[in-house]
mmCIF file of N, CA and C in Angstrom:
data_model
loop_
_atom_site.group_PDB
_atom_site.id
_atom_site.type_symbol
_atom_site.label_atom_id
_atom_site.label_comp_id
_atom_site.label_asym_id
_atom_site.label_seq_id
_atom_site.Cartn_x
_atom_site.Cartn_y
_atom_site.Cartn_z
ATOM 1 N N MET A 1357 109.327 128.918 -132.724
ATOM 2 C CA MET A 1357 110.321 128.287 -131.876
ATOM 3 C C MET A 1357 111.001 127.144 -132.615
ATOM 4 N N GLY A 1358 110.241 126.326 -133.342
ATOM 5 C CA GLY A 1358 110.791 125.198 -134.082
ATOM 6 C C GLY A 1358 111.700 125.652 -135.207
ATOM 7 N N GLU A 1359 111.367 126.794 -135.794
ATOM 8 C CA GLU A 1359 112.174 127.319 -136.898
ATOM 9 C C GLU A 1359 113.560 127.745 -136.418
ATOM 10 N N GLY A 1360 113.652 128.335 -135.239
ATOM 11 C CA GLY A 1360 114.927 128.765 -134.663
ATOM 12 C C GLY A 1360 115.822 127.585 -134.348
ATOM 13 N N MET A 1361 115.229 126.525 -133.835
ATOM 14 C CA MET A 1361 116.005 125.320 -133.509
ATOM 15 C C MET A 1361 116.509 124.637 -134.778
ATOM 16 N N GLY A 1362 115.719 124.662 -135.832
ATOM 17 C CA GLY A 1362 116.112 124.040 -137.098
ATOM 18 C C GLY A 1362 117.313 124.718 -137.716
ATOM 19 N N SER A 1363 117.404 126.038 -137.574
ATOM 20 C CA SER A 1363 118.550 126.754 -138.154
ATOM 21 C C SER A 1363 119.785 126.634 -137.256
ATOM 22 N N LEU A 1364 119.583 126.299 -135.998
ATOM 23 C CA LEU A 1364 120.694 126.156 -135.060
ATOM 24 C C LEU A 1364 121.322 124.757 -135.133
ATOM 25 N N LEU A 1365 120.561 123.794 -135.573
ATOM 26 C CA LEU A 1365 121.013 122.400 -135.620
ATOM 27 C C LEU A 1365 122.287 122.181 -136.443
ATOM 28 N N PRO A 1366 122.430 122.765 -137.634
ATOM 29 C CA PRO A 1366 123.686 122.560 -138.388
ATOM 30 C C PRO A 1366 124.923 123.042 -137.637
ATOM 31 N N PHE A 1367 124.807 124.149 -136.892
ATOM 32 C CA PHE A 1367 125.952 124.656 -136.136
ATOM 33 C C PHE A 1367 126.312 123.723 -134.990
ATOM 34 N N VAL A 1368 125.312 123.175 -134.339
ATOM 35 C CA VAL A 1368 125.551 122.232 -133.248
ATOM 36 C C VAL A 1368 126.220 120.976 -133.792
ATOM 37 N N LEU A 1369 125.729 120.465 -134.899
ATOM 38 C CA LEU A 1369 126.327 119.275 -135.512
ATOM 39 C C LEU A 1369 127.763 119.543 -135.958
ATOM 40 N N MET A 1370 128.000 120.724 -136.503
ATOM 41 C CA MET A 1370 129.353 121.074 -136.946
ATOM 42 C C MET A 1370 130.300 121.129 -135.744
ATOM 43 N N PHE A 1371 129.848 121.690 -134.629
ATOM 44 C CA PHE A 1371 130.683 121.744 -133.429
ATOM 45 C C PHE A 1371 130.996 120.342 -132.921
ATOM 46 N N VAL A 1372 130.011 119.468 -132.921
ATOM 47 C CA VAL A 1372 130.220 118.088 -132.455
ATOM 48 C C VAL A 1372 131.259 117.387 -133.328
ATOM 49 N N VAL A 1373 131.162 117.546 -134.632
ATOM 50 C CA VAL A 1373 132.120 116.924 -135.557
ATOM 51 C C VAL A 1373 133.522 117.483 -135.321
ATOM 52 N N VAL A 1374 133.640 118.791 -135.201
ATOM 53 C CA VAL A 1374 134.949 119.417 -134.956
ATOM 54 C C VAL A 1374 135.521 118.916 -133.636
ATOM 55 N N TYR A 1375 134.691 118.801 -132.614
ATOM 56 C CA TYR A 1375 135.168 118.342 -131.314
ATOM 57 C C TYR A 1375 135.743 116.934 -131.408
ATOM 58 N N PHE A 1376 134.999 116.017 -132.016
ATOM 59 C CA PHE A 1376 135.444 114.623 -132.049
ATOM 60 C C PHE A 1376 136.608 114.375 -133.005
ATOM 61 N N PHE A 1377 136.755 115.184 -134.036
ATOM 62 C CA PHE A 1377 137.836 114.946 -134.989
ATOM 63 C C PHE A 1377 139.051 115.833 -134.790
ATOM 64 N N MET A 1378 138.925 116.924 -134.017
ATOM 65 C CA MET A 1378 140.069 117.817 -133.849
ATOM 66 C C MET A 1378 140.412 118.085 -132.378
ATOM 67 N N ILE A 1379 139.457 118.483 -131.597
ATOM 68 C CA ILE A 1379 139.737 118.906 -130.222
ATOM 69 C C ILE A 1379 140.063 117.717 -129.323
ATOM 70 N N ALA A 1380 139.238 116.678 -129.343
ATOM 71 C CA ALA A 1380 139.455 115.514 -128.468
ATOM 72 C C ALA A 1380 140.797 114.830 -128.744
ATOM 73 N N PRO A 1381 141.170 114.555 -130.012
ATOM 74 C CA PRO A 1381 142.482 113.930 -130.251
ATOM 75 C C PRO A 1381 143.651 114.815 -129.800
ATOM 76 N N GLN A 1382 143.506 116.124 -129.957
ATOM 77 C CA GLN A 1382 144.572 117.036 -129.532
ATOM 78 C C GLN A 1382 144.731 117.008 -128.018
ATOM 79 N N MET A 1383 143.620 116.952 -127.291
ATOM 80 C CA MET A 1383 143.684 116.884 -125.830
ATOM 81 C C MET A 1383 144.310 115.562 -125.384
ATOM 82 N N LYS A 1384 143.987 114.476 -126.082
ATOM 83 C CA LYS A 1384 144.544 113.159 -125.752
ATOM 84 C C LYS A 1384 146.061 113.153 -125.985
ATOM 85 N N ARG A 1385 146.489 113.751 -127.088
ATOM 86 C CA ARG A 1385 147.913 113.820 -127.410
ATOM 87 C C ARG A 1385 148.666 114.660 -126.371
ATOM 88 N N ALA A 1386 148.094 115.792 -125.981
ATOM 89 C CA ALA A 1386 148.729 116.659 -124.986
ATOM 90 C C ALA A 1386 148.877 115.928 -123.654
ATOM 91 N N LYS A 1387 147.892 115.131 -123.306
ATOM 92 C CA LYS A 1387 147.943 114.364 -122.065
ATOM 93 C C LYS A 1387 149.072 113.321 -122.122
ATOM 94 N N LYS A 1388 149.224 112.647 -123.279
ATOM 95 C CA LYS A 1388 150.292 111.659 -123.448
ATOM 96 C C LYS A 1388 151.664 112.318 -123.377
ATOM 97 N N GLU A 1389 151.812 113.500 -124.010
ATOM 98 C CA GLU A 1389 153.098 114.203 -123.983
ATOM 99 C C GLU A 1389 153.449 114.659 -122.575
ATOM 100 N N LYS A 1390 152.456 115.116 -121.810
ATOM 101 C CA LYS A 1390 152.699 115.542 -120.440
ATOM 102 C C LYS A 1390 153.132 114.349 -119.589
ATOM 103 N N LYS A 1391 152.507 113.204 -119.792
ATOM 104 C CA LYS A 1391 152.869 111.990 -119.053
ATOM 105 C C LYS A 1391 154.290 111.563 -119.416
ATOM 106 N N PHE A 1392 154.628 111.621 -120.716
ATOM 107 C CA PHE A 1392 155.966 111.272 -121.186
ATOM 108 C C PHE A 1392 157.016 112.155 -120.519
ATOM 109 N N ALA A 1393 156.779 113.468 -120.490
ATOM 110 C CA ALA A 1393 157.735 114.410 -119.895
ATOM 111 C C ALA A 1393 157.880 114.159 -118.399
ATOM 112 N N ALA A 1394 156.793 113.787 -117.732
ATOM 113 C CA ALA A 1394 156.846 113.539 -116.295
ATOM 114 C C ALA A 1394 157.597 112.249 -115.971
ATOM 115 N N GLU A 1395 157.597 111.291 -116.891
ATOM 116 C CA GLU A 1395 158.246 110.000 -116.654
ATOM 117 C C GLU A 1395 159.706 109.957 -117.074
ATOM 118 N N LEU A 1396 160.237 111.062 -117.608
ATOM 119 C CA LEU A 1396 161.649 111.091 -117.983
ATOM 120 C C LEU A 1396 162.504 110.899 -116.740
ATOM 121 N N LYS A 1397 163.639 110.218 -116.927
ATOM 122 C CA LYS A 1397 164.540 109.992 -115.792
ATOM 123 C C LYS A 1397 165.983 110.094 -116.260
ATOM 124 N N LYS A 1398 166.888 110.202 -115.292
ATOM 125 C CA LYS A 1398 168.313 110.296 -115.617
ATOM 126 C C LYS A 1398 168.738 109.064 -116.405
ATOM 127 N N GLY A 1399 169.573 109.292 -117.406
ATOM 128 C CA GLY A 1399 170.087 108.197 -118.209
ATOM 129 C C GLY A 1399 169.279 107.904 -119.458
ATOM 130 N N ASP A 1400 168.066 108.458 -119.573
ATOM 131 C CA ASP A 1400 167.245 108.230 -120.767
ATOM 132 C C ASP A 1400 167.897 108.875 -121.982
ATOM 133 N N LYS A 1401 167.903 108.155 -123.084
ATOM 134 C CA LYS A 1401 168.370 108.724 -124.345
ATOM 135 C C LYS A 1401 167.168 109.359 -125.017
ATOM 136 N N VAL A 1402 167.322 110.615 -125.431
ATOM 137 C CA VAL A 1402 166.206 111.370 -125.993
ATOM 138 C C VAL A 1402 166.653 112.140 -127.232
ATOM 139 N N ILE A 1403 165.651 112.598 -127.974
ATOM 140 C CA ILE A 1403 165.868 113.480 -129.122
ATOM 141 C C ILE A 1403 164.952 114.675 -128.923
ATOM 142 N N THR A 1404 165.500 115.877 -129.066
ATOM 143 C CA THR A 1404 164.679 117.077 -128.929
ATOM 144 C C THR A 1404 163.890 117.298 -130.218
ATOM 145 N N LYS A 1405 162.903 118.183 -130.159
ATOM 146 C CA LYS A 1405 162.087 118.491 -131.336
ATOM 147 C C LYS A 1405 162.917 119.140 -132.436
ATOM 148 N N SER A 1406 164.059 119.719 -132.065
ATOM 149 C CA SER A 1406 164.934 120.328 -133.068
ATOM 150 C C SER A 1406 165.924 119.321 -133.644
ATOM 151 N N GLY A 1407 165.912 118.067 -133.119
ATOM 152 C CA GLY A 1407 166.746 117.015 -133.681
ATOM 153 C C GLY A 1407 168.028 116.734 -132.915
ATOM 154 N N LEU A 1408 168.243 117.360 -131.764
ATOM 155 C CA LEU A 1408 169.452 117.144 -130.976
ATOM 156 C C LEU A 1408 169.332 115.840 -130.189
ATOM 157 N N HIS A 1409 170.333 114.970 -130.325
ATOM 158 C CA HIS A 1409 170.361 113.702 -129.602
ATOM 159 C C HIS A 1409 171.172 113.883 -128.328
ATOM 160 N N GLY A 1410 170.704 113.261 -127.240
ATOM 161 C CA GLY A 1410 171.455 113.355 -125.994
ATOM 162 C C GLY A 1410 170.933 112.393 -124.945
ATOM 163 N N LYS A 1411 171.621 112.407 -123.804
ATOM 164 C CA LYS A 1411 171.249 111.575 -122.668
ATOM 165 C C LYS A 1411 170.978 112.505 -121.498
ATOM 166 N N ILE A 1412 169.913 112.250 -120.759
ATOM 167 C CA ILE A 1412 169.538 113.114 -119.645
ATOM 168 C C ILE A 1412 170.511 112.922 -118.483
ATOM 169 N N LEU A 1413 171.112 114.036 -118.051
ATOM 170 C CA LEU A 1413 172.010 114.023 -116.895
ATOM 171 C C LEU A 1413 171.301 114.493 -115.642
ATOM 172 N N GLU A 1414 170.475 115.529 -115.776
ATOM 173 C CA GLU A 1414 169.783 116.119 -114.626
ATOM 174 C C GLU A 1414 168.373 116.514 -115.023
ATOM 175 N N LEU A 1415 167.463 116.427 -114.058
ATOM 176 C CA LEU A 1415 166.099 116.905 -114.244
ATOM 177 C C LEU A 1415 165.805 117.925 -113.153
ATOM 178 N N ASN A 1416 165.266 119.078 -113.541
ATOM 179 C CA ASN A 1416 164.925 120.121 -112.575
ATOM 180 C C ASN A 1416 163.406 120.277 -112.567
ATOM 181 N N ASP A 1417 162.780 119.868 -111.466
ATOM 182 C CA ASP A 1417 161.320 119.961 -111.368
ATOM 183 C C ASP A 1417 160.841 121.382 -111.102
ATOM 184 N N LYS A 1418 161.693 122.236 -110.576
ATOM 185 C CA LYS A 1418 161.280 123.608 -110.256
ATOM 186 C C LYS A 1418 160.941 124.401 -111.512
ATOM 187 N N ASP A 1419 161.804 124.331 -112.518
ATOM 188 C CA ASP A 1419 161.556 125.119 -113.729
ATOM 189 C C ASP A 1419 161.245 124.263 -114.954
ATOM 190 N N GLY A 1420 161.091 122.958 -114.788
ATOM 191 C CA GLY A 1420 160.708 122.087 -115.895
ATOM 192 C C GLY A 1420 161.798 121.905 -116.933
ATOM 193 N N SER A 1421 163.041 122.013 -116.523
ATOM 194 C CA SER A 1421 164.148 121.881 -117.474
ATOM 195 C C SER A 1421 164.914 120.588 -117.221
ATOM 196 N N CYS A 1422 165.821 120.294 -118.134
ATOM 197 C CA CYS A 1422 166.710 119.146 -117.968
ATOM 198 C C CYS A 1422 168.039 119.473 -118.634
ATOM 199 N N ILE A 1423 169.068 118.794 -118.192
ATOM 200 C CA ILE A 1423 170.393 118.970 -118.791
ATOM 201 C C ILE A 1423 170.701 117.708 -119.576
ATOM 202 N N LEU A 1424 171.005 117.894 -120.851
ATOM 203 C CA LEU A 1424 171.335 116.782 -121.737
ATOM 204 C C LEU A 1424 172.832 116.751 -121.995
ATOM 205 N N GLU A 1425 173.370 115.547 -122.036
ATOM 206 C CA GLU A 1425 174.764 115.367 -122.418
ATOM 207 C C GLU A 1425 174.765 115.000 -123.892
ATOM 208 N N THR A 1426 175.481 115.785 -124.682
ATOM 209 C CA THR A 1426 175.596 115.527 -126.112
ATOM 210 C C THR A 1426 177.063 115.267 -126.426
ATOM 211 N N MET A 1427 177.359 114.984 -127.676
ATOM 212 C CA MET A 1427 178.749 114.736 -128.062
ATOM 213 C C MET A 1427 179.602 115.996 -127.906
ATOM 214 N N SER A 1428 178.961 117.165 -127.941
ATOM 215 C CA SER A 1428 179.726 118.410 -127.825
ATOM 216 C C SER A 1428 179.671 119.028 -126.432
ATOM 217 N N GLY A 1429 179.017 118.374 -125.484
ATOM 218 C CA GLY A 1429 178.977 118.906 -124.119
ATOM 219 C C GLY A 1429 177.586 118.839 -123.525
ATOM 220 N N LYS A 1430 177.390 119.626 -122.479
ATOM 221 C CA LYS A 1430 176.109 119.642 -121.768
ATOM 222 C C LYS A 1430 175.270 120.822 -122.246
ATOM 223 N N VAL A 1431 173.967 120.590 -122.393
ATOM 224 C CA VAL A 1431 173.052 121.621 -122.865
ATOM 225 C C VAL A 1431 171.796 121.573 -122.001
ATOM 226 N N LYS A 1432 171.279 122.752 -121.618
ATOM 227 C CA LYS A 1432 170.055 122.824 -120.826
ATOM 228 C C LYS A 1432 168.866 123.037 -121.761
ATOM 229 N N PHE A 1433 167.827 122.225 -121.591
ATOM 230 C CA PHE A 1433 166.623 122.295 -122.415
ATOM 231 C C PHE A 1433 165.385 122.254 -121.536
ATOM 232 N N GLU A 1434 164.290 122.743 -122.061
ATOM 233 C CA GLU A 1434 162.991 122.570 -121.428
ATOM 234 C C GLU A 1434 162.540 121.133 -121.694
ATOM 235 N N ARG A 1435 161.870 120.539 -120.729
ATOM 236 C CA ARG A 1435 161.352 119.177 -120.936
ATOM 237 C C ARG A 1435 160.381 119.136 -122.108
ATOM 238 N N SER A 1436 159.640 120.211 -122.303
ATOM 239 C CA SER A 1436 158.664 120.250 -123.399
ATOM 240 C C SER A 1436 159.332 120.244 -124.769
ATOM 241 N N ALA A 1437 160.649 120.485 -124.831
ATOM 242 C CA ALA A 1437 161.370 120.482 -126.100
ATOM 243 C C ALA A 1437 161.796 119.077 -126.515
ATOM 244 N N ILE A 1438 161.552 118.090 -125.655
ATOM 245 C CA ILE A 1438 161.926 116.715 -125.985
ATOM 246 C C ILE A 1438 160.791 116.074 -126.768
ATOM 247 N N SER A 1439 161.126 115.490 -127.893
ATOM 248 C CA SER A 1439 160.131 114.885 -128.775
ATOM 249 C C SER A 1439 159.740 113.505 -128.277
ATOM 250 N N MET A 1440 158.443 113.327 -128.028
ATOM 251 C CA MET A 1440 157.942 112.042 -127.565
ATOM 252 C C MET A 1440 158.075 110.989 -128.676
ATOM 253 N N GLU A 1441 157.681 111.331 -129.897
ATOM 254 C CA GLU A 1441 157.707 110.360 -130.987
ATOM 255 C C GLU A 1441 159.116 109.897 -131.323
ATOM 256 N N MET A 1442 160.022 110.849 -131.517
ATOM 257 C CA MET A 1442 161.387 110.490 -131.919
ATOM 258 C C MET A 1442 162.130 109.773 -130.799
ATOM 259 N N SER A 1443 161.912 110.182 -129.543
ATOM 260 C CA SER A 1443 162.577 109.526 -128.418
ATOM 261 C C SER A 1443 162.053 108.110 -128.227
ATOM 262 N N THR A 1444 160.769 107.919 -128.440
ATOM 263 C CA THR A 1444 160.174 106.580 -128.322
ATOM 264 C C THR A 1444 160.729 105.663 -129.401
ATOM 265 N N LYS A 1445 160.847 106.188 -130.629
ATOM 266 C CA LYS A 1445 161.431 105.384 -131.726
ATOM 267 C C LYS A 1445 162.888 105.046 -131.440
ATOM 268 N N LEU A 1446 163.632 105.995 -130.884
ATOM 269 C CA LEU A 1446 165.042 105.787 -130.567
ATOM 270 C C LEU A 1446 165.214 104.665 -129.557
ATOM 271 N N ASN A 1447 164.341 104.602 -128.564
ATOM 272 C CA ASN A 1447 164.463 103.617 -127.490
ATOM 273 C C ASN A 1447 163.690 102.325 -127.744
ATOM 274 N N ALA A 1448 162.994 102.243 -128.879
ATOM 275 C CA ALA A 1448 162.233 101.025 -129.186
ATOM 276 C C ALA A 1448 163.194 99.890 -129.513
ATOM 277 N N PRO A 1449 162.824 98.656 -129.131
ATOM 278 C CA PRO A 1449 163.691 97.526 -129.473
ATOM 279 C C PRO A 1449 163.772 97.343 -130.984
ATOM 280 N N ALA A 1450 164.941 96.942 -131.451
ATOM 281 C CA ALA A 1450 165.169 96.772 -132.889
ATOM 282 C C ALA A 1450 164.323 95.609 -133.413
ATOM 283 N N LYS A 1451 163.723 95.837 -134.583
ATOM 284 C CA LYS A 1451 162.910 94.779 -135.208
ATOM 285 C C LYS A 1451 163.825 93.856 -136.003
ATOM 286 N N LYS A 1452 163.503 92.567 -135.982
ATOM 287 C CA LYS A 1452 164.322 91.602 -136.716
ATOM 288 C C LYS A 1452 163.832 91.420 -138.121
#
């Protein structure tokens, strides 16, 4: 019985390490992105993950989309396509 547990221990330790260094941070990031998308409001300046800059004109809670106003017109995007990092940097106060 002790021999079986000894050979199983490295796999358990490996899973614990993978969980704390890969799975847990990914879950935390996904939670932050979901909160960011839920807090979007009309008038927010955002950047999509593809690099498109725009201002939110409409938010549709039924299908999770939003309409962005860009220099070339209005475009419909999924909320999940809005980049949290780039939009946060765009709206951050300028450093002196």
